[in-house]
């Protein structure tokens, strides 16, 4: 729970930052690579190669299949707010 | 403990790193057409995103969340010397900070294992510790 709270805090801070940023978060043996710029953001769970992104402001979605980036699951929460 | 290593990178430096990795953006696009891999899709779109506003630097952060790291006076002294003294070997660090070489080696290896520093190859297989960040923030 402690790590999960920190994880949410870190992710939300990164996504709220307005400039261009590349962050690699190392937590409990996992690495999460996060990129943020004016035109959108992305989050890659390294190793598993699962991608979450909001490129070009088209709405946050998940690419769950590491070998097929065309597959998308829409994130219900409105990431534009 | 949460450690954040921070440095600034120019858009051009980032572009050069990506070109060294993939050759060119066009080659990465072709590779993605063939394999459809998530990682290539993300790398390509991140590359395009981060090339926007070329005058604006990119803030690069490495965040390490760990319970296995104790940073005391010795570790800070070692980090400071690696950053500012540009040592050529671990032995040089031990000599400079007047500490036992074996103990200093253990501490440096532990700092490297936790991702605070990295090693470059020196002469005769020696390892040169390097700290490529401008700022370290520690939150406890």
mmCIF file with all atom_site columns, C-alpha atoms in Angstrom:
data_model
loop_
_atom_site.group_PDB
_atom_site.id
_atom_site.type_symbol
_atom_site.label_atom_id
_atom_site.label_alt_id
_atom_site.label_comp_id
_atom_site.label_asym_id
_atom_site.label_entity_id
_atom_site.label_seq_id
_atom_site.pdbx_PDB_ins_code
_atom_site.Cartn_x
_atom_site.Cartn_y
_atom_site.Cartn_z
_atom_site.occupancy
_atom_site.B_iso_or_equiv
_atom_site.pdbx_formal_charge
_atom_site.auth_seq_id
_atom_site.auth_comp_id
_atom_site.auth_asym_id
_atom_site.auth_atom_id
_atom_site.pdbx_PDB_model_num
ATOM 1   C CA . UNK A 1 1   ? 0.000   0.000  0.000   1.00 0.00 ? 1   UNK A CA 1
ATOM 2   C CA . UNK A 1 2   ? 2.882   2.312  0.912   1.00 0.00 ? 2   UNK A CA 1
ATOM 3   C CA . UNK A 1 3   ? 4.569   1.781  -2.457  1.00 0.00 ? 3   UNK A CA 1
ATOM 4   C CA . UNK A 1 4   ? 1.279   2.079  -4.329  1.00 0.00 ? 4   UNK A CA 1
ATOM 5   C CA . UNK A 1 5   ? 0.587   5.483  -2.712  1.00 0.00 ? 5   UNK A CA 1
ATOM 6   C CA . UNK A 1 6   ? 4.079   6.725  -3.616  1.00 0.00 ? 6   UNK A CA 1
ATOM 7   C CA . UNK A 1 7   ? 3.652   5.351  -7.142  1.00 0.00 ? 7   UNK A CA 1
ATOM 8   C CA . UNK A 1 8   ? 0.377   7.264  -7.672  1.00 0.00 ? 8   UNK A CA 1
ATOM 9   C CA . UNK A 1 9   ? 1.904   10.437 -6.205  1.00 0.00 ? 9   UNK A CA 1
ATOM 10  C CA . UNK A 1 10  ? 4.934   10.231 -8.496  1.00 0.00 ? 10  UNK A CA 1
ATOM 11  C CA . UNK A 1 11  ? 2.934   9.444  -11.643 1.00 0.00 ? 11  UNK A CA 1
ATOM 12  C CA . UNK A 1 12  ? 0.447   12.269 -11.035 1.00 0.00 ? 12  UNK A CA 1
ATOM 13  C CA . UNK A 1 13  ? 3.279   14.757 -10.421 1.00 0.00 ? 13  UNK A CA 1
ATOM 14  C CA . UNK A 1 14  ? 5.023   13.764 -13.625 1.00 0.00 ? 14  UNK A CA 1
ATOM 15  C CA . UNK A 1 15  ? 1.867   14.070 -15.703 1.00 0.00 ? 15  UNK A CA 1
ATOM 16  C CA . UNK A 1 16  ? 1.029   17.481 -14.239 1.00 0.00 ? 16  UNK A CA 1
ATOM 17  C CA . UNK A 1 17  ? 4.475   18.928 -15.099 1.00 0.00 ? 17  UNK A CA 1
ATOM 18  C CA . UNK A 1 18  ? 4.115   21.301 -18.059 1.00 0.00 ? 18  UNK A CA 1
ATOM 19  C CA . UNK A 1 19  ? 7.545   21.060 -19.754 1.00 0.00 ? 19  UNK A CA 1
ATOM 20  C CA . UNK A 1 20  ? 9.228   18.266 -21.684 1.00 0.00 ? 20  UNK A CA 1
ATOM 21  C CA . UNK A 1 21  ? 10.229  15.448 -19.401 1.00 0.00 ? 21  UNK A CA 1
ATOM 22  C CA . UNK A 1 22  ? 11.545  11.869 -19.534 1.00 0.00 ? 22  UNK A CA 1
ATOM 23  C CA . UNK A 1 23  ? 11.290  9.944  -16.282 1.00 0.00 ? 23  UNK A CA 1
ATOM 24  C CA . UNK A 1 24  ? 12.274  6.411  -15.417 1.00 0.00 ? 24  UNK A CA 1
ATOM 25  C CA . UNK A 1 25  ? 10.692  5.160  -12.211 1.00 0.00 ? 25  UNK A CA 1
ATOM 26  C CA . UNK A 1 26  ? 12.276  2.111  -10.564 1.00 0.00 ? 26  UNK A CA 1
ATOM 27  C CA . UNK A 1 27  ? 10.051  0.385  -8.046  1.00 0.00 ? 27  UNK A CA 1
ATOM 28  C CA . UNK A 1 28  ? 10.047  -3.185 -6.709  1.00 0.00 ? 28  UNK A CA 1
ATOM 29  C CA . UNK A 1 29  ? 12.062  -4.623 -9.598  1.00 0.00 ? 29  UNK A CA 1
ATOM 30  C CA . UNK A 1 30  ? 9.986   -2.902 -12.292 1.00 0.00 ? 30  UNK A CA 1
ATOM 31  C CA . UNK A 1 31  ? 10.979  0.081  -14.416 1.00 0.00 ? 31  UNK A CA 1
ATOM 32  C CA . UNK A 1 32  ? 8.363   2.444  -15.771 1.00 0.00 ? 32  UNK A CA 1
ATOM 33  C CA . UNK A 1 33  ? 9.388   4.908  -18.457 1.00 0.00 ? 33  UNK A CA 1
ATOM 34  C CA . UNK A 1 34  ? 7.271   8.048  -18.695 1.00 0.00 ? 34  UNK A CA 1
ATOM 35  C CA . UNK A 1 35  ? 7.490   10.782 -21.330 1.00 0.00 ? 35  UNK A CA 1
ATOM 36  C CA . UNK A 1 36  ? 5.557   14.044 -21.139 1.00 0.00 ? 36  UNK A CA 1
ATOM 37  C CA . UNK A 1 37  ? 5.446   16.988 -23.554 1.00 0.00 ? 37  UNK A CA 1
ATOM 38  C CA . UNK A 1 38  ? 2.883   19.557 -24.682 1.00 0.00 ? 38  UNK A CA 1
ATOM 39  C CA . UNK A 1 39  ? 1.459   17.206 -27.320 1.00 0.00 ? 39  UNK A CA 1
ATOM 40  C CA . UNK A 1 40  ? 0.797   14.248 -25.029 1.00 0.00 ? 40  UNK A CA 1
ATOM 41  C CA . UNK A 1 41  ? 2.255   11.642 -22.711 1.00 0.00 ? 41  UNK A CA 1
ATOM 42  C CA . UNK A 1 42  ? 3.164   7.973  -22.617 1.00 0.00 ? 42  UNK A CA 1
ATOM 43  C CA . UNK A 1 43  ? 3.965   5.419  -19.976 1.00 0.00 ? 43  UNK A CA 1
ATOM 44  C CA . UNK A 1 44  ? 5.781   2.151  -20.753 1.00 0.00 ? 44  UNK A CA 1
ATOM 45  C CA . UNK A 1 45  ? 5.973   -0.723 -18.286 1.00 0.00 ? 45  UNK A CA 1
ATOM 46  C CA . UNK A 1 46  ? 9.433   -1.951 -19.213 1.00 0.00 ? 46  UNK A CA 1
ATOM 47  C CA . UNK A 1 47  ? 10.066  -5.600 -19.735 1.00 0.00 ? 47  UNK A CA 1
ATOM 48  C CA . UNK A 1 48  ? 6.364   -6.285 -20.262 1.00 0.00 ? 48  UNK A CA 1
ATOM 49  C CA . UNK A 1 49  ? 6.295   -3.568 -22.973 1.00 0.00 ? 49  UNK A CA 1
ATOM 50  C CA . UNK A 1 50  ? 2.755   -2.517 -22.136 1.00 0.00 ? 50  UNK A CA 1
ATOM 51  C CA . UNK A 1 51  ? 2.119   1.070  -23.217 1.00 0.00 ? 51  UNK A CA 1
ATOM 52  C CA . UNK A 1 52  ? -0.375  3.665  -21.973 1.00 0.00 ? 52  UNK A CA 1
ATOM 53  C CA . UNK A 1 53  ? -0.489  6.888  -23.949 1.00 0.00 ? 53  UNK A CA 1
ATOM 54  C CA . UNK A 1 54  ? -2.337  10.029 -24.887 1.00 0.00 ? 54  UNK A CA 1
ATOM 55  C CA . UNK A 1 55  ? -0.404  11.141 -27.960 1.00 0.00 ? 55  UNK A CA 1
ATOM 56  C CA . UNK A 1 56  ? -1.848  14.161 -29.756 1.00 0.00 ? 56  UNK A CA 1
ATOM 57  C CA . UNK A 1 57  ? -4.569  14.549 -27.078 1.00 0.00 ? 57  UNK A CA 1
ATOM 58  C CA . UNK A 1 58  ? -6.802  11.850 -28.559 1.00 0.00 ? 58  UNK A CA 1
ATOM 59  C CA . UNK A 1 59  ? -7.628  10.429 -25.106 1.00 0.00 ? 59  UNK A CA 1
ATOM 60  C CA . UNK A 1 60  ? -5.754  8.049  -22.851 1.00 0.00 ? 60  UNK A CA 1
ATOM 61  C CA . UNK A 1 61  ? -5.633  4.404  -23.910 1.00 0.00 ? 61  UNK A CA 1
ATOM 62  C CA . UNK A 1 62  ? -3.737  1.197  -23.207 1.00 0.00 ? 62  UNK A CA 1
ATOM 63  C CA . UNK A 1 63  ? -1.848  -0.956 -25.720 1.00 0.00 ? 63  UNK A CA 1
ATOM 64  C CA . UNK A 1 64  ? -2.010  -4.288 -23.881 1.00 0.00 ? 64  UNK A CA 1
ATOM 65  C CA . UNK A 1 65  ? -0.327  -6.500 -26.492 1.00 0.00 ? 65  UNK A CA 1
ATOM 66  C CA . UNK A 1 66  ? 3.447   -5.949 -26.699 1.00 0.00 ? 66  UNK A CA 1
ATOM 67  C CA . UNK A 1 67  ? 3.562   -7.358 -30.250 1.00 0.00 ? 67  UNK A CA 1
ATOM 68  C CA . UNK A 1 68  ? 0.535   -5.529 -31.693 1.00 0.00 ? 68  UNK A CA 1
ATOM 69  C CA . UNK A 1 69  ? 0.395   -1.799 -31.068 1.00 0.00 ? 69  UNK A CA 1
ATOM 70  C CA . UNK A 1 70  ? -2.834  -1.570 -33.074 1.00 0.00 ? 70  UNK A CA 1
ATOM 71  C CA . UNK A 1 71  ? -4.807  -3.138 -30.209 1.00 0.00 ? 71  UNK A CA 1
ATOM 72  C CA . UNK A 1 72  ? -6.141  -0.435 -27.884 1.00 0.00 ? 72  UNK A CA 1
ATOM 73  C CA . UNK A 1 73  ? -8.277  -0.293 -24.759 1.00 0.00 ? 73  UNK A CA 1
ATOM 74  C CA . UNK A 1 74  ? -9.710  3.112  -23.980 1.00 0.00 ? 74  UNK A CA 1
ATOM 75  C CA . UNK A 1 75  ? -9.162  4.496  -20.470 1.00 0.00 ? 75  UNK A CA 1
ATOM 76  C CA . UNK A 1 76  ? -12.562 5.536  -19.158 1.00 0.00 ? 76  UNK A CA 1
ATOM 77  C CA . UNK A 1 77  ? -11.227 8.292  -16.919 1.00 0.00 ? 77  UNK A CA 1
ATOM 78  C CA . UNK A 1 78  ? -11.036 11.609 -18.788 1.00 0.00 ? 78  UNK A CA 1
ATOM 79  C CA . UNK A 1 79  ? -7.288  12.304 -18.966 1.00 0.00 ? 79  UNK A CA 1
ATOM 80  C CA . UNK A 1 80  ? -7.890  15.724 -20.531 1.00 0.00 ? 80  UNK A CA 1
ATOM 81  C CA . UNK A 1 81  ? -9.245  17.258 -17.310 1.00 0.00 ? 81  UNK A CA 1
ATOM 82  C CA . UNK B 2 1   ? 13.321  6.237  0.563   1.00 0.00 ? 1   UNK B CA 1
ATOM 83  C CA . UNK B 2 2   ? 12.749  7.978  -2.760  1.00 0.00 ? 2   UNK B CA 1
ATOM 84  C CA . UNK B 2 3   ? 15.763  9.248  -4.695  1.00 0.00 ? 3   UNK B CA 1
ATOM 85  C CA . UNK B 2 4   ? 15.389  11.453 -7.756  1.00 0.00 ? 4   UNK B CA 1
ATOM 86  C CA . UNK B 2 5   ? 18.367  11.986 -10.054 1.00 0.00 ? 5   UNK B CA 1
ATOM 87  C CA . UNK B 2 6   ? 17.871  14.975 -12.326 1.00 0.00 ? 6   UNK B CA 1
ATOM 88  C CA . UNK B 2 7   ? 19.658  16.404 -15.343 1.00 0.00 ? 7   UNK B CA 1
ATOM 89  C CA . UNK B 2 8   ? 18.794  18.539 -18.338 1.00 0.00 ? 8   UNK B CA 1
ATOM 90  C CA . UNK B 2 9   ? 19.262  17.376 -21.896 1.00 0.00 ? 9   UNK B CA 1
ATOM 91  C CA . UNK B 2 10  ? 18.957  19.489 -25.033 1.00 0.00 ? 10  UNK B CA 1
ATOM 92  C CA . UNK B 2 11  ? 16.541  18.407 -27.749 1.00 0.00 ? 11  UNK B CA 1
ATOM 93  C CA . UNK B 2 12  ? 19.536  17.945 -30.043 1.00 0.00 ? 12  UNK B CA 1
ATOM 94  C CA . UNK B 2 13  ? 21.320  15.625 -27.562 1.00 0.00 ? 13  UNK B CA 1
ATOM 95  C CA . UNK B 2 14  ? 18.145  13.528 -27.295 1.00 0.00 ? 14  UNK B CA 1
ATOM 96  C CA . UNK B 2 15  ? 17.846  13.446 -31.097 1.00 0.00 ? 15  UNK B CA 1
ATOM 97  C CA . UNK B 2 16  ? 21.461  12.218 -31.408 1.00 0.00 ? 16  UNK B CA 1
ATOM 98  C CA . UNK B 2 17  ? 20.830  9.418  -28.863 1.00 0.00 ? 17  UNK B CA 1
ATOM 99  C CA . UNK B 2 18  ? 17.768  8.258  -30.817 1.00 0.00 ? 18  UNK B CA 1
ATOM 100 C CA . UNK B 2 19  ? 19.662  8.429  -34.131 1.00 0.00 ? 19  UNK B CA 1
ATOM 101 C CA . UNK B 2 20  ? 22.472  6.342  -32.620 1.00 0.00 ? 20  UNK B CA 1
ATOM 102 C CA . UNK B 2 21  ? 19.857  3.800  -31.474 1.00 0.00 ? 21  UNK B CA 1
ATOM 103 C CA . UNK B 2 22  ? 17.662  3.583  -34.601 1.00 0.00 ? 22  UNK B CA 1
ATOM 104 C CA . UNK B 2 23  ? 19.615  5.234  -37.431 1.00 0.00 ? 23  UNK B CA 1
ATOM 105 C CA . UNK B 2 24  ? 16.849  7.656  -38.377 1.00 0.00 ? 24  UNK B CA 1
ATOM 106 C CA . UNK B 2 25  ? 13.165  8.282  -37.718 1.00 0.00 ? 25  UNK B CA 1
ATOM 107 C CA . UNK B 2 26  ? 12.337  6.840  -41.152 1.00 0.00 ? 26  UNK B CA 1
ATOM 108 C CA . UNK B 2 27  ? 14.158  3.588  -40.333 1.00 0.00 ? 27  UNK B CA 1
ATOM 109 C CA . UNK B 2 28  ? 12.250  3.319  -37.053 1.00 0.00 ? 28  UNK B CA 1
ATOM 110 C CA . UNK B 2 29  ? 8.968   3.886  -38.937 1.00 0.00 ? 29  UNK B CA 1
ATOM 111 C CA . UNK B 2 30  ? 9.870   1.074  -41.362 1.00 0.00 ? 30  UNK B CA 1
ATOM 112 C CA . UNK B 2 31  ? 10.842  -1.230 -38.486 1.00 0.00 ? 31  UNK B CA 1
ATOM 113 C CA . UNK B 2 32  ? 7.487   -0.515 -36.806 1.00 0.00 ? 32  UNK B CA 1
ATOM 114 C CA . UNK B 2 33  ? 5.578   -1.311 -40.021 1.00 0.00 ? 33  UNK B CA 1
ATOM 115 C CA . UNK B 2 34  ? 7.246   -4.737 -40.057 1.00 0.00 ? 34  UNK B CA 1
ATOM 116 C CA . UNK B 2 35  ? 6.948   -5.728 -36.387 1.00 0.00 ? 35  UNK B CA 1
ATOM 117 C CA . UNK B 2 36  ? 4.050   -3.692 -34.861 1.00 0.00 ? 36  UNK B CA 1
ATOM 118 C CA . UNK B 2 37  ? 5.826   -3.772 -31.497 1.00 0.00 ? 37  UNK B CA 1
ATOM 119 C CA . UNK B 2 38  ? 4.484   -1.532 -28.732 1.00 0.00 ? 38  UNK B CA 1
ATOM 120 C CA . UNK B 2 39  ? 7.939   -0.418 -27.688 1.00 0.00 ? 39  UNK B CA 1
ATOM 121 C CA . UNK B 2 40  ? 8.807   0.835  -31.201 1.00 0.00 ? 40  UNK B CA 1
ATOM 122 C CA . UNK B 2 41  ? 5.452   2.583  -31.489 1.00 0.00 ? 41  UNK B CA 1
ATOM 123 C CA . UNK B 2 42  ? 6.099   4.388  -28.187 1.00 0.00 ? 42  UNK B CA 1
ATOM 124 C CA . UNK B 2 43  ? 9.714   5.215  -29.063 1.00 0.00 ? 43  UNK B CA 1
ATOM 125 C CA . UNK B 2 44  ? 8.646   6.718  -32.415 1.00 0.00 ? 44  UNK B CA 1
ATOM 126 C CA . UNK B 2 45  ? 5.864   8.836  -30.947 1.00 0.00 ? 45  UNK B CA 1
ATOM 127 C CA . UNK B 2 46  ? 8.016   9.946  -28.010 1.00 0.00 ? 46  UNK B CA 1
ATOM 128 C CA . UNK B 2 47  ? 10.744  10.951 -30.459 1.00 0.00 ? 47  UNK B CA 1
ATOM 129 C CA . UNK B 2 48  ? 8.252   13.100 -32.409 1.00 0.00 ? 48  UNK B CA 1
ATOM 130 C CA . UNK B 2 49  ? 6.848   14.588 -29.193 1.00 0.00 ? 49  UNK B CA 1
ATOM 131 C CA . UNK B 2 50  ? 10.209  15.496 -27.707 1.00 0.00 ? 50  UNK B CA 1
ATOM 132 C CA . UNK B 2 51  ? 11.475  17.116 -30.918 1.00 0.00 ? 51  UNK B CA 1
ATOM 133 C CA . UNK B 2 52  ? 8.732   19.736 -30.573 1.00 0.00 ? 52  UNK B CA 1
ATOM 134 C CA . UNK B 2 53  ? 9.852   23.126 -29.184 1.00 0.00 ? 53  UNK B CA 1
ATOM 135 C CA . UNK B 2 54  ? 13.566  22.431 -29.946 1.00 0.00 ? 54  UNK B CA 1
ATOM 136 C CA . UNK B 2 55  ? 14.751  25.341 -27.782 1.00 0.00 ? 55  UNK B CA 1
ATOM 137 C CA . UNK B 2 56  ? 13.135  23.894 -24.688 1.00 0.00 ? 56  UNK B CA 1
ATOM 138 C CA . UNK B 2 57  ? 15.410  21.480 -22.764 1.00 0.00 ? 57  UNK B CA 1
ATOM 139 C CA . UNK B 2 58  ? 14.217  18.028 -21.692 1.00 0.00 ? 58  UNK B CA 1
ATOM 140 C CA . UNK B 2 59  ? 14.182  17.328 -17.975 1.00 0.00 ? 59  UNK B CA 1
ATOM 141 C CA . UNK B 2 60  ? 15.546  13.804 -17.475 1.00 0.00 ? 60  UNK B CA 1
ATOM 142 C CA . UNK B 2 61  ? 14.691  12.134 -14.176 1.00 0.00 ? 61  UNK B CA 1
ATOM 143 C CA . UNK B 2 62  ? 15.544  8.763  -12.694 1.00 0.00 ? 62  UNK B CA 1
ATOM 144 C CA . UNK B 2 63  ? 13.359  8.002  -9.686  1.00 0.00 ? 63  UNK B CA 1
ATOM 145 C CA . UNK B 2 64  ? 14.439  5.148  -7.433  1.00 0.00 ? 64  UNK B CA 1
ATOM 146 C CA . UNK B 2 65  ? 12.110  3.941  -4.697  1.00 0.00 ? 65  UNK B CA 1
ATOM 147 C CA . UNK B 2 66  ? 14.022  1.633  -2.365  1.00 0.00 ? 66  UNK B CA 1
ATOM 148 C CA . UNK B 2 67  ? 14.360  0.513  1.215   1.00 0.00 ? 67  UNK B CA 1
ATOM 149 C CA . UNK B 2 68  ? 17.824  -0.957 0.642   1.00 0.00 ? 68  UNK B CA 1
ATOM 150 C CA . UNK B 2 69  ? 19.906  2.178  0.512   1.00 0.00 ? 69  UNK B CA 1
ATOM 151 C CA . UNK B 2 70  ? 21.566  3.990  3.371   1.00 0.00 ? 70  UNK B CA 1
ATOM 152 C CA . UNK B 2 71  ? 23.050  7.298  2.373   1.00 0.00 ? 71  UNK B CA 1
ATOM 153 C CA . UNK B 2 72  ? 25.396  8.595  5.034   1.00 0.00 ? 72  UNK B CA 1
ATOM 154 C CA . UNK B 2 73  ? 28.264  11.024 5.165   1.00 0.00 ? 73  UNK B CA 1
ATOM 155 C CA . UNK B 2 74  ? 30.654  8.564  3.440   1.00 0.00 ? 74  UNK B CA 1
ATOM 156 C CA . UNK B 2 75  ? 28.301  7.898  0.535   1.00 0.00 ? 75  UNK B CA 1
ATOM 157 C CA . UNK B 2 76  ? 27.717  11.634 0.036   1.00 0.00 ? 76  UNK B CA 1
ATOM 158 C CA . UNK B 2 77  ? 31.472  12.238 0.087   1.00 0.00 ? 77  UNK B CA 1
ATOM 159 C CA . UNK B 2 78  ? 31.952  9.488  -2.523  1.00 0.00 ? 78  UNK B CA 1
ATOM 160 C CA . UNK B 2 79  ? 29.146  10.862 -4.745  1.00 0.00 ? 79  UNK B CA 1
ATOM 161 C CA . UNK B 2 80  ? 30.542  14.376 -4.472  1.00 0.00 ? 80  UNK B CA 1
ATOM 162 C CA . UNK B 2 81  ? 34.031  13.230 -5.443  1.00 0.00 ? 81  UNK B CA 1
ATOM 163 C CA . UNK B 2 82  ? 32.757  11.140 -8.367  1.00 0.00 ? 82  UNK B CA 1
ATOM 164 C CA . UNK B 2 83  ? 30.794  14.162 -9.656  1.00 0.00 ? 83  UNK B CA 1
ATOM 165 C CA . UNK B 2 84  ? 33.393  16.866 -9.140  1.00 0.00 ? 84  UNK B CA 1
ATOM 166 C CA . UNK B 2 85  ? 36.768  15.119 -8.827  1.00 0.00 ? 85  UNK B CA 1
ATOM 167 C CA . UNK B 2 86  ? 36.441  13.058 -12.046 1.00 0.00 ? 86  UNK B CA 1
ATOM 168 C CA . UNK B 2 87  ? 38.340  10.079 -10.550 1.00 0.00 ? 87  UNK B CA 1
ATOM 169 C CA . UNK B 2 88  ? 39.938  7.516  -12.897 1.00 0.00 ? 88  UNK B CA 1
ATOM 170 C CA . UNK B 2 89  ? 39.460  4.565  -10.542 1.00 0.00 ? 89  UNK B CA 1
ATOM 171 C CA . UNK B 2 90  ? 37.819  3.407  -7.309  1.00 0.00 ? 90  UNK B CA 1
ATOM 172 C CA . UNK B 2 91  ? 41.270  3.263  -5.668  1.00 0.00 ? 91  UNK B CA 1
ATOM 173 C CA . UNK B 2 92  ? 41.766  6.962  -6.419  1.00 0.00 ? 92  UNK B CA 1
ATOM 174 C CA . UNK B 2 93  ? 38.499  7.759  -4.626  1.00 0.00 ? 93  UNK B CA 1
ATOM 175 C CA . UNK B 2 94  ? 39.529  5.730  -1.550  1.00 0.00 ? 94  UNK B CA 1
ATOM 176 C CA . UNK B 2 95  ? 42.895  7.502  -1.449  1.00 0.00 ? 95  UNK B CA 1
ATOM 177 C CA . UNK B 2 96  ? 41.349  10.932 -1.863  1.00 0.00 ? 96  UNK B CA 1
ATOM 178 C CA . UNK B 2 97  ? 38.713  10.521 0.836   1.00 0.00 ? 97  UNK B CA 1
ATOM 179 C CA . UNK B 2 98  ? 41.191  8.612  3.052   1.00 0.00 ? 98  UNK B CA 1
ATOM 180 C CA . UNK B 2 99  ? 39.046  5.507  3.528   1.00 0.00 ? 99  UNK B CA 1
ATOM 181 C CA . UNK B 2 100 ? 39.735  1.773  3.308   1.00 0.00 ? 100 UNK B CA 1
ATOM 182 C CA . UNK B 2 101 ? 39.761  0.743  -0.412  1.00 0.00 ? 101 UNK B CA 1
ATOM 183 C CA . UNK B 2 102 ? 37.800  -2.503 0.158   1.00 0.00 ? 102 UNK B CA 1
ATOM 184 C CA . UNK B 2 103 ? 35.102  -0.707 2.129   1.00 0.00 ? 103 UNK B CA 1
ATOM 185 C CA . UNK B 2 104 ? 34.963  2.103  -0.451  1.00 0.00 ? 104 UNK B CA 1
ATOM 186 C CA . UNK B 2 105 ? 34.633  -0.475 -3.253  1.00 0.00 ? 105 UNK B CA 1
ATOM 187 C CA . UNK B 2 106 ? 31.679  -2.104 -1.441  1.00 0.00 ? 106 UNK B CA 1
ATOM 188 C CA . UNK B 2 107 ? 29.954  1.235  -0.988  1.00 0.00 ? 107 UNK B CA 1
ATOM 189 C CA . UNK B 2 108 ? 30.530  2.221  -4.636  1.00 0.00 ? 108 UNK B CA 1
ATOM 190 C CA . UNK B 2 109 ? 29.237  -1.141 -5.894  1.00 0.00 ? 109 UNK B CA 1
ATOM 191 C CA . UNK B 2 110 ? 26.142  -0.728 -3.746  1.00 0.00 ? 110 UNK B CA 1
ATOM 192 C CA . UNK B 2 111 ? 25.540  2.806  -5.111  1.00 0.00 ? 111 UNK B CA 1
ATOM 193 C CA . UNK B 2 112 ? 25.883  1.392  -8.642  1.00 0.00 ? 112 UNK B CA 1
ATOM 194 C CA . UNK B 2 113 ? 23.525  -1.512 -7.888  1.00 0.00 ? 113 UNK B CA 1
ATOM 195 C CA . UNK B 2 114 ? 20.894  0.976  -6.717  1.00 0.00 ? 114 UNK B CA 1
ATOM 196 C CA . UNK B 2 115 ? 21.350  3.005  -9.918  1.00 0.00 ? 115 UNK B CA 1
ATOM 197 C CA . UNK B 2 116 ? 22.904  6.168  -8.488  1.00 0.00 ? 116 UNK B CA 1
ATOM 198 C CA . UNK B 2 117 ? 26.124  5.815  -10.450 1.00 0.00 ? 117 UNK B CA 1
ATOM 199 C CA . UNK B 2 118 ? 27.319  3.833  -13.423 1.00 0.00 ? 118 UNK B CA 1
ATOM 200 C CA . UNK B 2 119 ? 30.710  2.573  -14.607 1.00 0.00 ? 119 UNK B CA 1
ATOM 201 C CA . UNK B 2 120 ? 32.706  3.359  -17.706 1.00 0.00 ? 120 UNK B CA 1
ATOM 202 C CA . UNK B 2 121 ? 35.544  1.158  -18.927 1.00 0.00 ? 121 UNK B CA 1
ATOM 203 C CA . UNK B 2 122 ? 38.970  2.395  -17.913 1.00 0.00 ? 122 UNK B CA 1
ATOM 204 C CA . UNK B 2 123 ? 42.443  1.116  -18.808 1.00 0.00 ? 123 UNK B CA 1
ATOM 205 C CA . UNK B 2 124 ? 43.312  -2.552 -18.136 1.00 0.00 ? 124 UNK B CA 1
ATOM 206 C CA . UNK B 2 125 ? 39.694  -3.505 -17.332 1.00 0.00 ? 125 UNK B CA 1
ATOM 207 C CA . UNK B 2 126 ? 39.443  -0.940 -14.531 1.00 0.00 ? 126 UNK B CA 1
ATOM 208 C CA . UNK B 2 127 ? 36.046  0.594  -13.825 1.00 0.00 ? 127 UNK B CA 1
ATOM 209 C CA . UNK B 2 128 ? 35.588  4.361  -13.709 1.00 0.00 ? 128 UNK B CA 1
ATOM 210 C CA . UNK B 2 129 ? 32.581  5.401  -11.618 1.00 0.00 ? 129 UNK B CA 1
ATOM 211 C CA . UNK B 2 130 ? 30.518  8.184  -13.189 1.00 0.00 ? 130 UNK B CA 1
ATOM 212 C CA . UNK B 2 131 ? 27.611  10.287 -11.994 1.00 0.00 ? 131 UNK B CA 1
ATOM 213 C CA . UNK B 2 132 ? 25.860  11.836 -14.986 1.00 0.00 ? 132 UNK B CA 1
ATOM 214 C CA . UNK B 2 133 ? 23.267  13.864 -13.112 1.00 0.00 ? 133 UNK B CA 1
ATOM 215 C CA . UNK B 2 134 ? 23.245  17.480 -11.929 1.00 0.00 ? 134 UNK B CA 1
ATOM 216 C CA . UNK B 2 135 ? 21.015  17.096 -8.910  1.00 0.00 ? 135 UNK B CA 1
ATOM 217 C CA . UNK B 2 136 ? 19.935  14.368 -6.472  1.00 0.00 ? 136 UNK B CA 1
ATOM 218 C CA . UNK B 2 137 ? 16.782  14.804 -4.382  1.00 0.00 ? 137 UNK B CA 1
ATOM 219 C CA . UNK B 2 138 ? 16.152  12.522 -1.421  1.00 0.00 ? 138 UNK B CA 1
ATOM 220 C CA . UNK B 2 139 ? 12.704  12.100 0.101   1.00 0.00 ? 139 UNK B CA 1
ATOM 221 C CA . UNK B 2 140 ? 12.221  9.961  3.200   1.00 0.00 ? 140 UNK B CA 1
#
